[in-house]
């Protein structure tokens, strides 16, 4: 069987081929009429627009200019591409990008798949769904710093619970956060545990919106569990999965708190230095706000590129 | 004709009058500009900068870092000092400016320099000098500081005074200094059968002692080192200095640690961590982590400055009695720092003289001001820590004796450190950026048993060269 398309049929789309009938001219034109009709709505919008303007858009615009300026507190001077040169010449620059990409890939493998599987399991349960939902969501309610410090104790090579467990079943102790080969993976596992509750609930909501008859039809066709997931669940949740994928890429590329608290930022031999940690170093250790803004701009451009590519791909698919 | 003559005469009179008024005004401007922003208000100071301040001179000087109300005992002492100073200089008004928290927060300090809004006498870290000079912030006080104005001048450690000099010109006077030494936990030393009154003096002795202390078990580490948050690089630098090495060469443009001494530092640490297992399993530590370990009797030794002990006692509830200090092992050089006061560029000579007189009274006189240990003891402030101590010769002998006499802690615990001063050496240029790179060397050594020491140093050297090239 094929999954029903989620795009509205052409027949159902509003037609705009005919121009609207010309009415009597009004002083404000159609914009004025629309404004008057939606006055209350616009009133409500103003607050949000002002908040976004002051706290989101203005800092973004300011950052753009800052990337080409040198600021010595009160004094600002234009330095062209000097800040970008500083950033490119930093020995940690490429390592930070490699680490960030590694974190993103690992976070997608773990952070994307695990919550989806958890949501599938909860969705299949007949009893205790509510309790399990609560249990899965519990870590999200912990303050991030507390959750990270909890993992720091778990991972401690001297007296950590994880090595105790390994020892009790005869496995060799590991240097979790202190081994350059394991450090990033350990950070990803902690991060996944902290954040999976929210993602799992979103997947669960999407799963519960799938009509039961589709599964019944699939069962009549002789589909087993895996085939049902492949042919019904995934196509039905495709849009939410794509959206979560994009959001996860954007969020994981800005990772900072977990490596900063677990490994002191850079990690063994710089193995957990991320791009945002480097921005933090420029801004708050070296007081070089221009270089911090330049690196932030590079990250912004990359993430904007991801978003644009995603929007284009999803549009092409819809059409 | 007559009227024309009369007009000419009138014009000549007017010109004479205007000229006279203009000259008077110019003369007045000259007087005022030579005073440059308010010099003496009614005094008649000597024009010789080397002469001490005439007590009749009337000036007001603003001074940074008066203790805030929250530091009641320190504020009381400040007020007492102002009163005592005014008995000698009744016409000098000391206008103290107090800041909550620490005296110098770098962003606020930079902004103040840019805006030229620093007080007449402003507080600086030794490492601030280049920034202050770049901003034309400090007066060259070489001519004002001599044995008449600062009688104990010859007894101030030249390496401390040198931190406030540039191209043979003096730009400030010190208030406090620190040098790194080896901080020990006396209780663990005794338990391990070591003599806490005789801390290790070489890195080999440190290694032997660390093995014995970690042999106590229960997760106790013999020796601890940082390797995160740029503090690893900072301590690698201190260890290099201790062996007579450099991190950046004299030109300030090239890294200088990928050599035999660099390898010695790195290999010694690697061996202590992995062969002796005397440095504990938990690494990637940064400032504060080792203090917690030693305060809770989980660590035997680490490199520190004496003010770390104050932090451990006041913030972590440890006891002064449990700690001791020896000089930095190796003893060739030690990483040094400190703070002092500079005098704002452009203020009048009388104000400069008043500032020097105040700084001499408050910070540079044995037995007075900040060195009045008897009063500190009475006011329940700590007495007996080895630093600040920038004295030499007779001043050192007198100050050390007074510290011992009024000590509120066992000063003999710091005897080895005090009796064996190691020459101080300032931090390298672009210190934080250099330390960031060197963190990788330290974390590599301490977290990777198979670390290739040569490779770590060589990569770091290339990276530091790159950092220094973009100065």
PDB file of N, CA, C and O in Angstrom, chain A residues 68-106:
ATOM      1  N   UNK A  68      33.152  43.317  11.579  1.00  0.00           N
ATOM      2  CA  UNK A  68      34.098  44.082  10.751  1.00  0.00           C
ATOM      3  C   UNK A  68      34.678  45.276  11.517  1.00  0.00           C
ATOM      4  O   UNK A  68      35.229  46.192  10.932  1.00  0.00           O
ATOM      5  N   UNK A  69      34.506  45.231  12.836  1.00  0.00           N
ATOM      6  CA  UNK A  69      34.991  46.348  13.651  1.00  0.00           C
ATOM      7  C   UNK A  69      35.914  45.848  14.745  1.00  0.00           C
ATOM      8  O   UNK A  69      35.877  44.679  15.114  1.00  0.00           O
ATOM      9  N   UNK A  70      36.711  46.768  15.232  1.00  0.00           N
ATOM     10  CA  UNK A  70      37.513  46.496  16.420  1.00  0.00           C
ATOM     11  C   UNK A  70      36.907  47.356  17.515  1.00  0.00           C
ATOM     12  O   UNK A  70      36.733  48.559  17.320  1.00  0.00           O
ATOM     13  N   UNK A  71      36.570  46.750  18.623  1.00  0.00           N
ATOM     14  CA  UNK A  71      35.987  47.561  19.688  1.00  0.00           C
ATOM     15  C   UNK A  71      36.903  47.511  20.899  1.00  0.00           C
ATOM     16  O   UNK A  71      37.220  46.448  21.394  1.00  0.00           O
ATOM     17  N   UNK A  72      37.313  48.687  21.295  1.00  0.00           N
ATOM     18  CA  UNK A  72      38.071  48.773  22.539  1.00  0.00           C
ATOM     19  C   UNK A  72      37.158  49.470  23.511  1.00  0.00           C
ATOM     20  O   UNK A  72      37.261  50.661  23.733  1.00  0.00           O
ATOM     21  N   UNK A  73      36.224  48.704  24.028  1.00  0.00           N
ATOM     22  CA  UNK A  73      35.168  49.256  24.879  1.00  0.00           C
ATOM     23  C   UNK A  73      34.488  50.419  24.153  1.00  0.00           C
ATOM     24  O   UNK A  73      33.822  50.211  23.179  1.00  0.00           O
ATOM     25  N   UNK A  74      34.706  51.656  24.606  1.00  0.00           N
ATOM     26  CA  UNK A  74      33.987  52.782  24.022  1.00  0.00           C
ATOM     27  C   UNK A  74      34.320  53.038  22.556  1.00  0.00           C
ATOM     28  O   UNK A  74      33.475  53.465  21.786  1.00  0.00           O
ATOM     29  N   UNK A  75      35.555  52.763  22.140  1.00  0.00           N
ATOM     30  CA  UNK A  75      35.986  53.159  20.800  1.00  0.00           C
ATOM     31  C   UNK A  75      35.767  52.064  19.776  1.00  0.00           C
ATOM     32  O   UNK A  75      36.099  50.911  20.012  1.00  0.00           O
ATOM     33  N   UNK A  76      35.225  52.454  18.634  1.00  0.00           N
ATOM     34  CA  UNK A  76      34.956  51.482  17.582  1.00  0.00           C
ATOM     35  C   UNK A  76      35.671  51.928  16.322  1.00  0.00           C
ATOM     36  O   UNK A  76      35.616  53.100  15.955  1.00  0.00           O
ATOM     37  N   UNK A  77      36.387  51.002  15.676  1.00  0.00           N
ATOM     38  CA  UNK A  77      37.008  51.369  14.395  1.00  0.00           C
ATOM     39  C   UNK A  77      36.776  50.236  13.397  1.00  0.00           C
ATOM     40  O   UNK A  77      36.689  49.068  13.793  1.00  0.00           O
ATOM     41  N   UNK A  78      36.695  50.594  12.133  1.00  0.00           N
ATOM     42  CA  UNK A  78      36.461  49.594  11.080  1.00  0.00           C
ATOM     43  C   UNK A  78      37.785  48.929  10.724  1.00  0.00           C
ATOM     44  O   UNK A  78      38.783  49.618  10.537  1.00  0.00           O
ATOM     45  N   UNK A  79      37.765  47.607  10.648  1.00  0.00           N
ATOM     46  CA  UNK A  79      39.026  46.912  10.335  1.00  0.00           C
ATOM     47  C   UNK A  79      38.851  45.964   9.147  1.00  0.00           C
ATOM     48  O   UNK A  79      39.711  45.115   8.896  1.00  0.00           O
ATOM     49  N   UNK A  80      37.780  46.104   8.437  1.00  0.00           N
ATOM     50  CA  UNK A  80      37.552  45.256   7.254  1.00  0.00           C
ATOM     51  C   UNK A  80      37.513  43.791   7.620  1.00  0.00           C
ATOM     52  O   UNK A  80      36.774  43.383   8.521  1.00  0.00           O
ATOM     53  N   UNK A  81      38.370  43.007   6.933  1.00  0.00           N
ATOM     54  CA  UNK A  81      38.331  41.555   7.130  1.00  0.00           C
ATOM     55  C   UNK A  81      39.331  41.066   8.179  1.00  0.00           C
ATOM     56  O   UNK A  81      39.554  39.868   8.306  1.00  0.00           O
ATOM     57  N   UNK A  82      39.912  41.994   8.942  1.00  0.00           N
ATOM     58  CA  UNK A  82      40.936  41.606   9.930  1.00  0.00           C
ATOM     59  C   UNK A  82      40.439  40.563  10.925  1.00  0.00           C
ATOM     60  O   UNK A  82      41.165  39.643  11.296  1.00  0.00           O
ATOM     61  N   UNK A  83      39.203  40.742  11.381  1.00  0.00           N
ATOM     62  CA  UNK A  83      38.671  39.796  12.372  1.00  0.00           C
ATOM     63  C   UNK A  83      38.556  38.397  11.782  1.00  0.00           C
ATOM     64  O   UNK A  83      38.846  37.402  12.450  1.00  0.00           O
ATOM     65  N   UNK A  84      38.126  38.350  10.517  1.00  0.00           N
ATOM     66  CA  UNK A  84      38.017  37.032   9.867  1.00  0.00           C
ATOM     67  C   UNK A  84      39.399  36.409   9.718  1.00  0.00           C
ATOM     68  O   UNK A  84      39.583  35.215   9.915  1.00  0.00           O
ATOM     69  N   UNK A  85      40.391  37.257   9.403  1.00  0.00           N
ATOM     70  CA  UNK A  85      41.765  36.751   9.289  1.00  0.00           C
ATOM     71  C   UNK A  85      42.231  36.192  10.631  1.00  0.00           C
ATOM     72  O   UNK A  85      42.811  35.113  10.709  1.00  0.00           O
ATOM     73  N   UNK A  86      41.936  36.926  11.708  1.00  0.00           N
ATOM     74  CA  UNK A  86      42.317  36.456  13.056  1.00  0.00           C
ATOM     75  C   UNK A  86      41.717  35.086  13.313  1.00  0.00           C
ATOM     76  O   UNK A  86      42.383  34.169  13.795  1.00  0.00           O
ATOM     77  N   UNK A  87      40.457  34.960  12.979  1.00  0.00           N
ATOM     78  CA  UNK A  87      39.736  33.705  13.241  1.00  0.00           C
ATOM     79  C   UNK A  87      40.320  32.568  12.409  1.00  0.00           C
ATOM     80  O   UNK A  87      40.581  31.477  12.918  1.00  0.00           O
ATOM     81  N   UNK A  88      40.588  32.844  11.124  1.00  0.00           N
ATOM     82  CA  UNK A  88      41.134  31.792  10.253  1.00  0.00           C
ATOM     83  C   UNK A  88      42.550  31.395  10.676  1.00  0.00           C
ATOM     84  O   UNK A  88      42.957  30.257  10.490  1.00  0.00           O
ATOM     85  N   UNK A  89      43.282  32.355  11.241  1.00  0.00           N
ATOM     86  CA  UNK A  89      44.663  32.054  11.652  1.00  0.00           C
ATOM     87  C   UNK A  89      44.750  31.369  13.011  1.00  0.00           C
ATOM     88  O   UNK A  89      45.835  30.986  13.433  1.00  0.00           O
ATOM     89  N   UNK A  90      43.623  31.270  13.694  1.00  0.00           N
ATOM     90  CA  UNK A  90      43.648  30.637  15.017  1.00  0.00           C
ATOM     91  C   UNK A  90      43.901  29.141  14.843  1.00  0.00           C
ATOM     92  O   UNK A  90      43.203  28.462  14.089  1.00  0.00           O
ATOM     93  N   UNK A  91      44.939  28.619  15.557  1.00  0.00           N
ATOM     94  CA  UNK A  91      45.231  27.184  15.414  1.00  0.00           C
ATOM     95  C   UNK A  91      44.046  26.293  15.779  1.00  0.00           C
ATOM     96  O   UNK A  91      43.945  25.160  15.324  1.00  0.00           O
ATOM     97  N   UNK A  92      43.135  26.823  16.610  1.00  0.00           N
ATOM     98  CA  UNK A  92      42.020  25.974  17.044  1.00  0.00           C
ATOM     99  C   UNK A  92      40.839  26.020  16.072  1.00  0.00           C
ATOM    100  O   UNK A  92      39.861  25.285  16.254  1.00  0.00           O
ATOM    101  N   UNK A  93      40.937  26.879  15.027  1.00  0.00           N
ATOM    102  CA  UNK A  93      39.769  27.116  14.169  1.00  0.00           C
ATOM    103  C   UNK A  93      39.251  25.845  13.492  1.00  0.00           C
ATOM    104  O   UNK A  93      38.096  25.454  13.660  1.00  0.00           O
ATOM    105  N   UNK A  94      40.122  25.157  12.758  1.00  0.00           N
ATOM    106  CA  UNK A  94      39.650  23.978  12.012  1.00  0.00           C
ATOM    107  C   UNK A  94      39.318  22.834  12.953  1.00  0.00           C
ATOM    108  O   UNK A  94      38.375  22.070  12.718  1.00  0.00           O
ATOM    109  N   UNK A  95      40.099  22.738  14.033  1.00  0.00           N
ATOM    110  CA  UNK A  95      39.803  21.680  15.003  1.00  0.00           C
ATOM    111  C   UNK A  95      38.399  21.896  15.599  1.00  0.00           C
ATOM    112  O   UNK A  95      37.631  20.935  15.770  1.00  0.00           O
ATOM    113  N   UNK A  96      38.069  23.147  15.876  1.00  0.00           N
ATOM    114  CA  UNK A  96      36.749  23.440  16.446  1.00  0.00           C
ATOM    115  C   UNK A  96      35.636  23.051  15.468  1.00  0.00           C
ATOM    116  O   UNK A  96      34.613  22.485  15.855  1.00  0.00           O
ATOM    117  N   UNK A  97      35.849  23.343  14.181  1.00  0.00           N
ATOM    118  CA  UNK A  97      34.833  22.969  13.187  1.00  0.00           C
ATOM    119  C   UNK A  97      34.712  21.454  13.063  1.00  0.00           C
ATOM    120  O   UNK A  97      33.617  20.908  12.967  1.00  0.00           O
ATOM    121  N   UNK A  98      35.883  20.779  13.045  1.00  0.00           N
ATOM    122  CA  UNK A  98      35.837  19.309  12.956  1.00  0.00           C
ATOM    123  C   UNK A  98      35.093  18.732  14.155  1.00  0.00           C
ATOM    124  O   UNK A  98      34.226  17.866  14.006  1.00  0.00           O
ATOM    125  N   UNK A  99      35.407  19.255  15.348  1.00  0.00           N
ATOM    126  CA  UNK A  99      34.751  18.748  16.558  1.00  0.00           C
ATOM    127  C   UNK A  99      33.252  19.021  16.532  1.00  0.00           C
ATOM    128  O   UNK A  99      32.447  18.188  16.945  1.00  0.00           O
ATOM    129  N   UNK A 100      32.888  20.211  16.074  1.00  0.00           N
ATOM    130  CA  UNK A 100      31.467  20.566  16.038  1.00  0.00           C
ATOM    131  C   UNK A 100      30.723  19.652  15.069  1.00  0.00           C
ATOM    132  O   UNK A 100      29.618  19.183  15.366  1.00  0.00           O
ATOM    133  N   UNK A 101      31.345  19.393  13.914  1.00  0.00           N
ATOM    134  CA  UNK A 101      30.686  18.494  12.951  1.00  0.00           C
ATOM    135  C   UNK A 101      30.585  17.082  13.517  1.00  0.00           C
ATOM    136  O   UNK A 101      29.561  16.410  13.361  1.00  0.00           O
ATOM    137  N   UNK A 102      31.653  16.653  14.207  1.00  0.00           N
ATOM    138  CA  UNK A 102      31.613  15.321  14.816  1.00  0.00           C
ATOM    139  C   UNK A 102      30.487  15.251  15.844  1.00  0.00           C
ATOM    140  O   UNK A 102      29.724  14.275  15.895  1.00  0.00           O
ATOM    141  N   UNK A 103      30.363  16.307  16.657  1.00  0.00           N
ATOM    142  CA  UNK A 103      29.292  16.333  17.654  1.00  0.00           C
ATOM    143  C   UNK A 103      27.939  16.263  16.954  1.00  0.00           C
ATOM    144  O   UNK A 103      27.051  15.523  17.362  1.00  0.00           O
ATOM    145  N   UNK A 104      27.787  17.023  15.880  1.00  0.00           N
ATOM    146  CA  UNK A 104      26.507  17.064  15.167  1.00  0.00           C
ATOM    147  C   UNK A 104      26.167  15.678  14.613  1.00  0.00           C
ATOM    148  O   UNK A 104      25.039  15.204  14.757  1.00  0.00           O
ATOM    149  N   UNK A 105      27.151  15.033  13.996  1.00  0.00           N
ATOM    150  CA  UNK A 105      26.893  13.706  13.407  1.00  0.00           C
ATOM    151  C   UNK A 105      26.537  12.710  14.516  1.00  0.00           C
ATOM    152  O   UNK A 105      25.525  11.987  14.423  1.00  0.00           O
ATOM    153  N   UNK A 106      27.336  12.707  15.591  1.00  0.00           N
ATOM    154  CA  UNK A 106      27.053  11.772  16.692  1.00  0.00           C
ATOM    155  C   UNK A 106      25.704  12.085  17.336  1.00  0.00           C
ATOM    156  O   UNK A 106      24.939  11.184  17.688  1.00  0.00           O
TER     157      UNK A 106
END
